[in-house]
């Protein structure tokens, strides 16, 4: 069966200042390759600086790779740094949901802007889509008239999820999106994500340092170290018998 998401030899580097007049090329990701099926979750773990967040940005189109390919449903959406401008199919949720939301716009205005700039829906269709999406993530219709500062942290994460889901993506990238939530709110959010995955066939790329969460909801696991994959396979198999020293260290911590 063809994977929904296929990443092939993705690499990324940055120029860093190495002196007063010189710069040095620093490699952040090196030949990253993995596959993700529909309705599955793949977790990306690694120590700070391993390249996890850079990979998340590349997947969601927030940055371009230097080389490599990203394929979605068999179609190339990124090829050696050239990206398909259609950002609807892979959406991203950030760690700080409040900072990612415009404080001067109501939730309804934010969601309407997403639809207005990315779809051909008319005003009535956009209003119906907003209503459906708010209900899908467990928010009230009246919440569309509220501003971000009027919500709790758990509700803000639901709003960020609504903004991602309103364009009917196939993949959602969660970049430490659950880390700042308290345990009870995190559990509620995880249950919501699993229900949405079951109902819609969504696929998730989960970037987190919560290993219990990784083991609970992910099907596959990628372990990064200094921008390279040091272990990749079924989550439970890796937890039971980690092969790399890096993985053993992370699991023991």
Short mmCIF file of C-alpha atoms in Angstrom, two decimals:
data_model
loop_
_atom_site.label_atom_id
_atom_site.label_comp_id
_atom_site.label_asym_id
_atom_site.label_seq_id
_atom_site.Cartn_x
_atom_site.Cartn_y
_atom_site.Cartn_z
CA UNK A 1 0.00 0.00 0.00
CA UNK A 2 1.30 3.44 -0.94
CA UNK A 3 2.12 5.59 2.12
CA UNK A 4 0.23 8.85 2.59
CA UNK A 5 3.40 10.80 3.40
CA UNK A 6 6.84 9.88 2.12
CA UNK A 7 9.99 11.79 3.02
CA UNK A 8 13.09 11.02 0.96
CA UNK A 9 16.65 12.16 1.76
CA UNK A 10 15.54 15.50 3.20
CA UNK A 11 18.46 17.75 4.18
CA UNK A 12 18.73 21.28 5.57
CA UNK A 13 21.63 23.52 6.55
CA UNK A 14 22.11 27.12 7.67
CA UNK A 15 24.86 29.71 7.37
CA UNK A 16 26.32 30.62 10.75
CA UNK A 17 28.76 33.42 11.51
CA UNK A 18 32.23 31.93 12.01
CA UNK A 19 34.15 35.17 12.42
CA UNK A 20 34.01 38.85 11.65
CA UNK A 21 33.81 38.38 7.87
CA UNK A 22 33.24 34.66 7.40
CA UNK A 23 30.34 32.25 7.59
CA UNK A 24 30.21 28.52 8.09
CA UNK A 25 27.62 26.12 6.71
CA UNK A 26 25.97 24.15 9.53
CA UNK A 27 24.03 21.00 8.69
CA UNK A 28 20.80 20.65 10.71
CA UNK A 29 19.22 17.66 8.94
CA UNK A 30 20.98 15.00 6.87
CA UNK A 31 19.20 12.58 4.54
CA UNK A 32 16.00 12.18 6.54
CA UNK A 33 13.71 9.46 5.13
CA UNK A 34 10.52 7.89 6.52
CA UNK A 35 6.94 6.98 5.55
CA UNK A 36 3.58 7.57 7.21
CA UNK A 37 0.33 5.79 6.41
CA UNK A 38 -3.18 7.23 6.51
CA UNK A 39 -4.64 7.23 10.01
CA UNK A 40 -1.25 6.60 11.60
CA UNK A 41 0.95 8.59 13.95
CA UNK A 42 4.71 8.85 13.71
CA UNK A 43 6.65 10.33 16.64
CA UNK A 44 9.93 12.23 16.29
CA UNK A 45 12.11 12.33 19.37
CA UNK A 46 15.64 13.47 20.13
CA UNK A 47 17.65 15.70 22.41
CA UNK A 48 17.51 19.50 22.15
CA UNK A 49 19.24 20.58 18.94
CA UNK A 50 18.67 17.27 17.17
CA UNK A 51 16.67 18.94 14.37
CA UNK A 52 13.12 18.03 15.41
CA UNK A 53 11.56 21.49 15.02
CA UNK A 54 13.41 22.14 11.77
CA UNK A 55 11.95 18.93 10.39
CA UNK A 56 8.47 20.03 11.50
CA UNK A 57 8.85 23.33 9.65
CA UNK A 58 10.00 21.59 6.48
CA UNK A 59 7.06 19.20 6.55
CA UNK A 60 4.54 22.02 7.05
CA UNK A 61 6.10 24.27 4.41
CA UNK A 62 7.22 26.93 6.90
CA UNK A 63 10.76 26.48 5.52
CA UNK A 64 12.31 24.82 2.47
CA UNK A 65 14.81 21.98 2.39
CA UNK A 66 18.15 22.20 0.60
CA UNK A 67 17.57 18.86 -1.07
CA UNK A 68 15.31 15.84 -0.88
CA UNK A 69 11.65 15.20 -1.56
CA UNK A 70 8.34 15.22 0.29
CA UNK A 71 5.54 13.24 -1.35
CA UNK A 72 1.89 13.33 -0.32
CA UNK A 73 -0.46 10.72 -1.80
CA UNK A 74 2.23 9.96 -4.37
CA UNK A 75 2.50 13.60 -5.51
CA UNK A 76 5.74 15.53 -5.00
CA UNK A 77 5.04 18.64 -2.91
CA UNK A 78 8.69 19.52 -2.26
CA UNK A 79 11.62 18.72 -4.52
CA UNK A 80 15.13 19.96 -3.70
CA UNK A 81 13.83 23.15 -2.10
CA UNK A 82 11.02 23.87 -4.57
CA UNK A 83 7.70 23.73 -2.73
CA UNK A 84 4.12 23.40 -3.91
CA UNK A 85 2.37 26.55 -2.68
CA UNK A 86 -0.73 24.63 -1.57
CA UNK A 87 -0.38 24.53 2.24
CA UNK A 88 -3.77 22.98 2.97
CA UNK A 89 -2.82 19.32 3.18
CA UNK A 90 -0.11 19.45 5.86
CA UNK A 91 -0.91 21.77 8.77
CA UNK A 92 1.07 22.56 11.90
CA UNK A 93 0.19 23.21 15.55
CA UNK A 94 2.84 24.97 17.63
CA UNK A 95 3.83 24.60 21.28
CA UNK A 96 2.64 28.06 22.32
CA UNK A 97 -0.85 28.18 20.88
CA UNK A 98 -1.63 31.64 22.29
CA UNK A 99 1.46 33.20 20.68
CA UNK A 100 0.48 31.67 17.33
CA UNK A 101 -2.96 33.35 17.41
CA UNK A 102 -3.53 37.00 16.48
CA UNK A 103 -4.76 38.72 19.69
CA UNK A 104 -6.58 41.39 17.68
CA UNK A 105 -8.85 38.99 15.81
CA UNK A 106 -11.79 36.95 17.06
CA UNK A 107 -11.61 33.20 16.60
CA UNK A 108 -14.27 33.40 13.89
CA UNK A 109 -12.30 36.02 11.97
CA UNK A 110 -9.15 33.88 12.12
CA UNK A 111 -10.95 30.80 10.84
CA UNK A 112 -12.73 32.83 8.17
CA UNK A 113 -9.39 34.24 6.96
CA UNK A 114 -8.02 30.69 6.58
CA UNK A 115 -10.96 29.77 4.38
CA UNK A 116 -11.05 33.02 2.44
CA UNK A 117 -7.38 32.84 1.43
CA UNK A 118 -7.22 29.10 0.75
CA UNK A 119 -10.62 28.09 -0.65
CA UNK A 120 -13.32 29.29 -3.03
CA UNK A 121 -16.12 28.96 -0.48
CA UNK A 122 -18.70 31.75 -0.34
CA UNK A 123 -19.69 33.54 2.87
CA UNK A 124 -22.50 31.13 3.79
CA UNK A 125 -20.35 28.06 3.14
CA UNK A 126 -17.51 29.54 5.22
CA UNK A 127 -19.88 30.19 8.14
CA UNK A 128 -21.12 26.60 7.99
CA UNK A 129 -17.56 25.26 7.84
CA UNK A 130 -16.58 27.32 10.89
CA UNK A 131 -19.61 26.00 12.77
CA UNK A 132 -18.74 22.39 11.91
CA UNK A 133 -15.07 22.78 12.80
CA UNK A 134 -15.72 24.39 16.19
CA UNK A 135 -18.11 21.55 17.05
CA UNK A 136 -15.54 18.99 15.87
CA UNK A 137 -12.97 20.20 18.42
CA UNK A 138 -15.49 20.56 21.26
CA UNK A 139 -15.99 24.34 21.18
CA UNK A 140 -19.28 26.26 21.18
CA UNK A 141 -20.53 28.24 18.19
CA UNK A 142 -20.50 31.42 20.31
CA UNK A 143 -16.75 30.98 20.85
CA UNK A 144 -16.20 32.38 17.34
CA UNK A 145 -16.98 35.84 18.75
CA UNK A 146 -14.33 35.59 21.51
CA UNK A 147 -10.70 36.78 21.45
CA UNK A 148 -7.73 34.52 22.32
CA UNK A 149 -7.13 36.07 25.77
CA UNK A 150 -10.62 34.93 26.84
CA UNK A 151 -9.75 31.22 26.67
CA UNK A 152 -7.94 28.74 28.91
CA UNK A 153 -4.76 27.00 27.71
CA UNK A 154 -6.70 23.84 26.85
CA UNK A 155 -9.27 25.81 24.86
CA UNK A 156 -6.50 27.69 23.05
CA UNK A 157 -5.02 24.37 21.93
CA UNK A 158 -8.45 23.37 20.61
CA UNK A 159 -8.61 26.65 18.70
CA UNK A 160 -5.18 25.99 17.20
CA UNK A 161 -6.42 22.54 16.22
CA UNK A 162 -9.57 24.05 14.68
CA UNK A 163 -7.43 26.42 12.61
CA UNK A 164 -5.42 23.46 11.35
CA UNK A 165 -8.44 21.25 10.65
CA UNK A 166 -10.61 23.83 8.91
CA UNK A 167 -8.75 23.27 5.62
CA UNK A 168 -9.33 19.48 5.81
CA UNK A 169 -5.64 18.50 5.94
CA UNK A 170 -4.38 14.96 5.52
CA UNK A 171 -1.47 15.38 7.95
CA UNK A 172 -1.18 17.47 11.13
CA UNK A 173 2.27 18.21 12.57
CA UNK A 174 2.24 18.66 16.36
CA UNK A 175 5.47 20.44 17.33
CA UNK A 176 5.57 20.05 21.14
CA UNK A 177 1.91 21.12 20.97
CA UNK A 178 0.96 19.17 24.10
CA UNK A 179 4.02 19.92 26.23
CA UNK A 180 2.80 23.06 28.01
CA UNK A 181 -0.58 21.62 29.00
CA UNK A 182 -1.23 20.29 32.48
CA UNK A 183 -1.73 16.50 32.64
CA UNK A 184 -5.53 16.51 32.78
CA UNK A 185 -5.89 18.94 29.86
CA UNK A 186 -3.23 17.02 27.92
CA UNK A 187 -5.19 13.80 28.41
CA UNK A 188 -8.38 15.47 27.13
CA UNK A 189 -6.54 16.84 24.09
CA UNK A 190 -4.97 13.46 23.31
CA UNK A 191 -8.39 11.80 23.48
CA UNK A 192 -9.73 14.44 21.09
CA UNK A 193 -6.86 13.85 18.66
CA UNK A 194 -7.39 10.09 18.74
CA UNK A 195 -11.13 10.48 18.17
CA UNK A 196 -10.54 12.80 15.20
CA UNK A 197 -8.02 10.35 13.80
CA UNK A 198 -10.50 7.48 14.08
CA UNK A 199 -13.36 9.51 12.58
CA UNK A 200 -11.49 11.21 9.72
CA UNK A 201 -8.36 9.14 9.01
CA UNK A 202 -6.04 12.00 9.94
CA UNK A 203 -2.34 11.26 10.19
CA UNK A 204 -0.12 12.91 12.81
CA UNK A 205 3.56 13.75 13.05
CA UNK A 206 4.13 14.06 16.79
CA UNK A 207 7.21 15.91 18.02
CA UNK A 208 7.51 15.66 21.78
CA UNK A 209 9.74 14.79 24.71
CA UNK A 210 6.91 13.02 26.56
CA UNK A 211 7.89 9.40 26.01
CA UNK A 212 4.78 8.00 27.71
CA UNK A 213 2.72 9.95 25.18
CA UNK A 214 4.87 8.62 22.34
CA UNK A 215 4.32 5.05 23.46
CA UNK A 216 0.59 5.61 23.97
CA UNK A 217 -0.40 7.10 20.62
CA UNK A 218 2.33 6.60 18.01
CA UNK A 219 2.60 3.70 15.58
CA UNK A 220 6.14 4.47 14.40
CA UNK A 221 9.10 6.20 15.99
CA UNK A 222 12.00 8.19 14.54
CA UNK A 223 14.97 9.02 16.78
CA UNK A 224 17.11 11.98 15.70
CA UNK A 225 20.62 12.80 16.83
CA UNK A 226 22.53 15.79 15.43
CA UNK A 227 20.25 15.90 12.41
CA UNK A 228 20.49 12.21 11.51
CA UNK A 229 18.13 9.28 12.05
CA UNK A 230 19.76 6.84 14.45
CA UNK A 231 16.71 4.61 14.86
CA UNK A 232 13.42 4.15 12.98
CA UNK A 233 10.74 1.51 13.31
CA UNK A 234 7.60 0.39 15.11
CA UNK A 235 7.23 2.28 18.39
CA UNK A 236 6.65 -0.69 20.68
CA UNK A 237 9.52 -2.66 19.13
CA UNK A 238 11.93 0.21 19.77
CA UNK A 239 10.72 0.69 23.35
CA UNK A 240 11.14 -3.03 24.00
CA UNK A 241 14.59 -3.31 22.40
CA UNK A 242 16.30 0.01 21.54
CA UNK A 243 19.32 -0.54 19.30
CA UNK A 244 21.15 2.81 19.35
CA UNK A 245 22.96 4.29 22.32
CA UNK A 246 21.06 7.56 21.80
CA UNK A 247 17.68 5.82 22.01
CA UNK A 248 18.73 3.87 25.08
CA UNK A 249 19.78 7.10 26.76
CA UNK A 250 16.50 8.87 25.91
CA UNK A 251 14.37 5.97 27.13
CA UNK A 252 16.35 5.60 30.34
CA UNK A 253 15.89 9.28 31.12
#
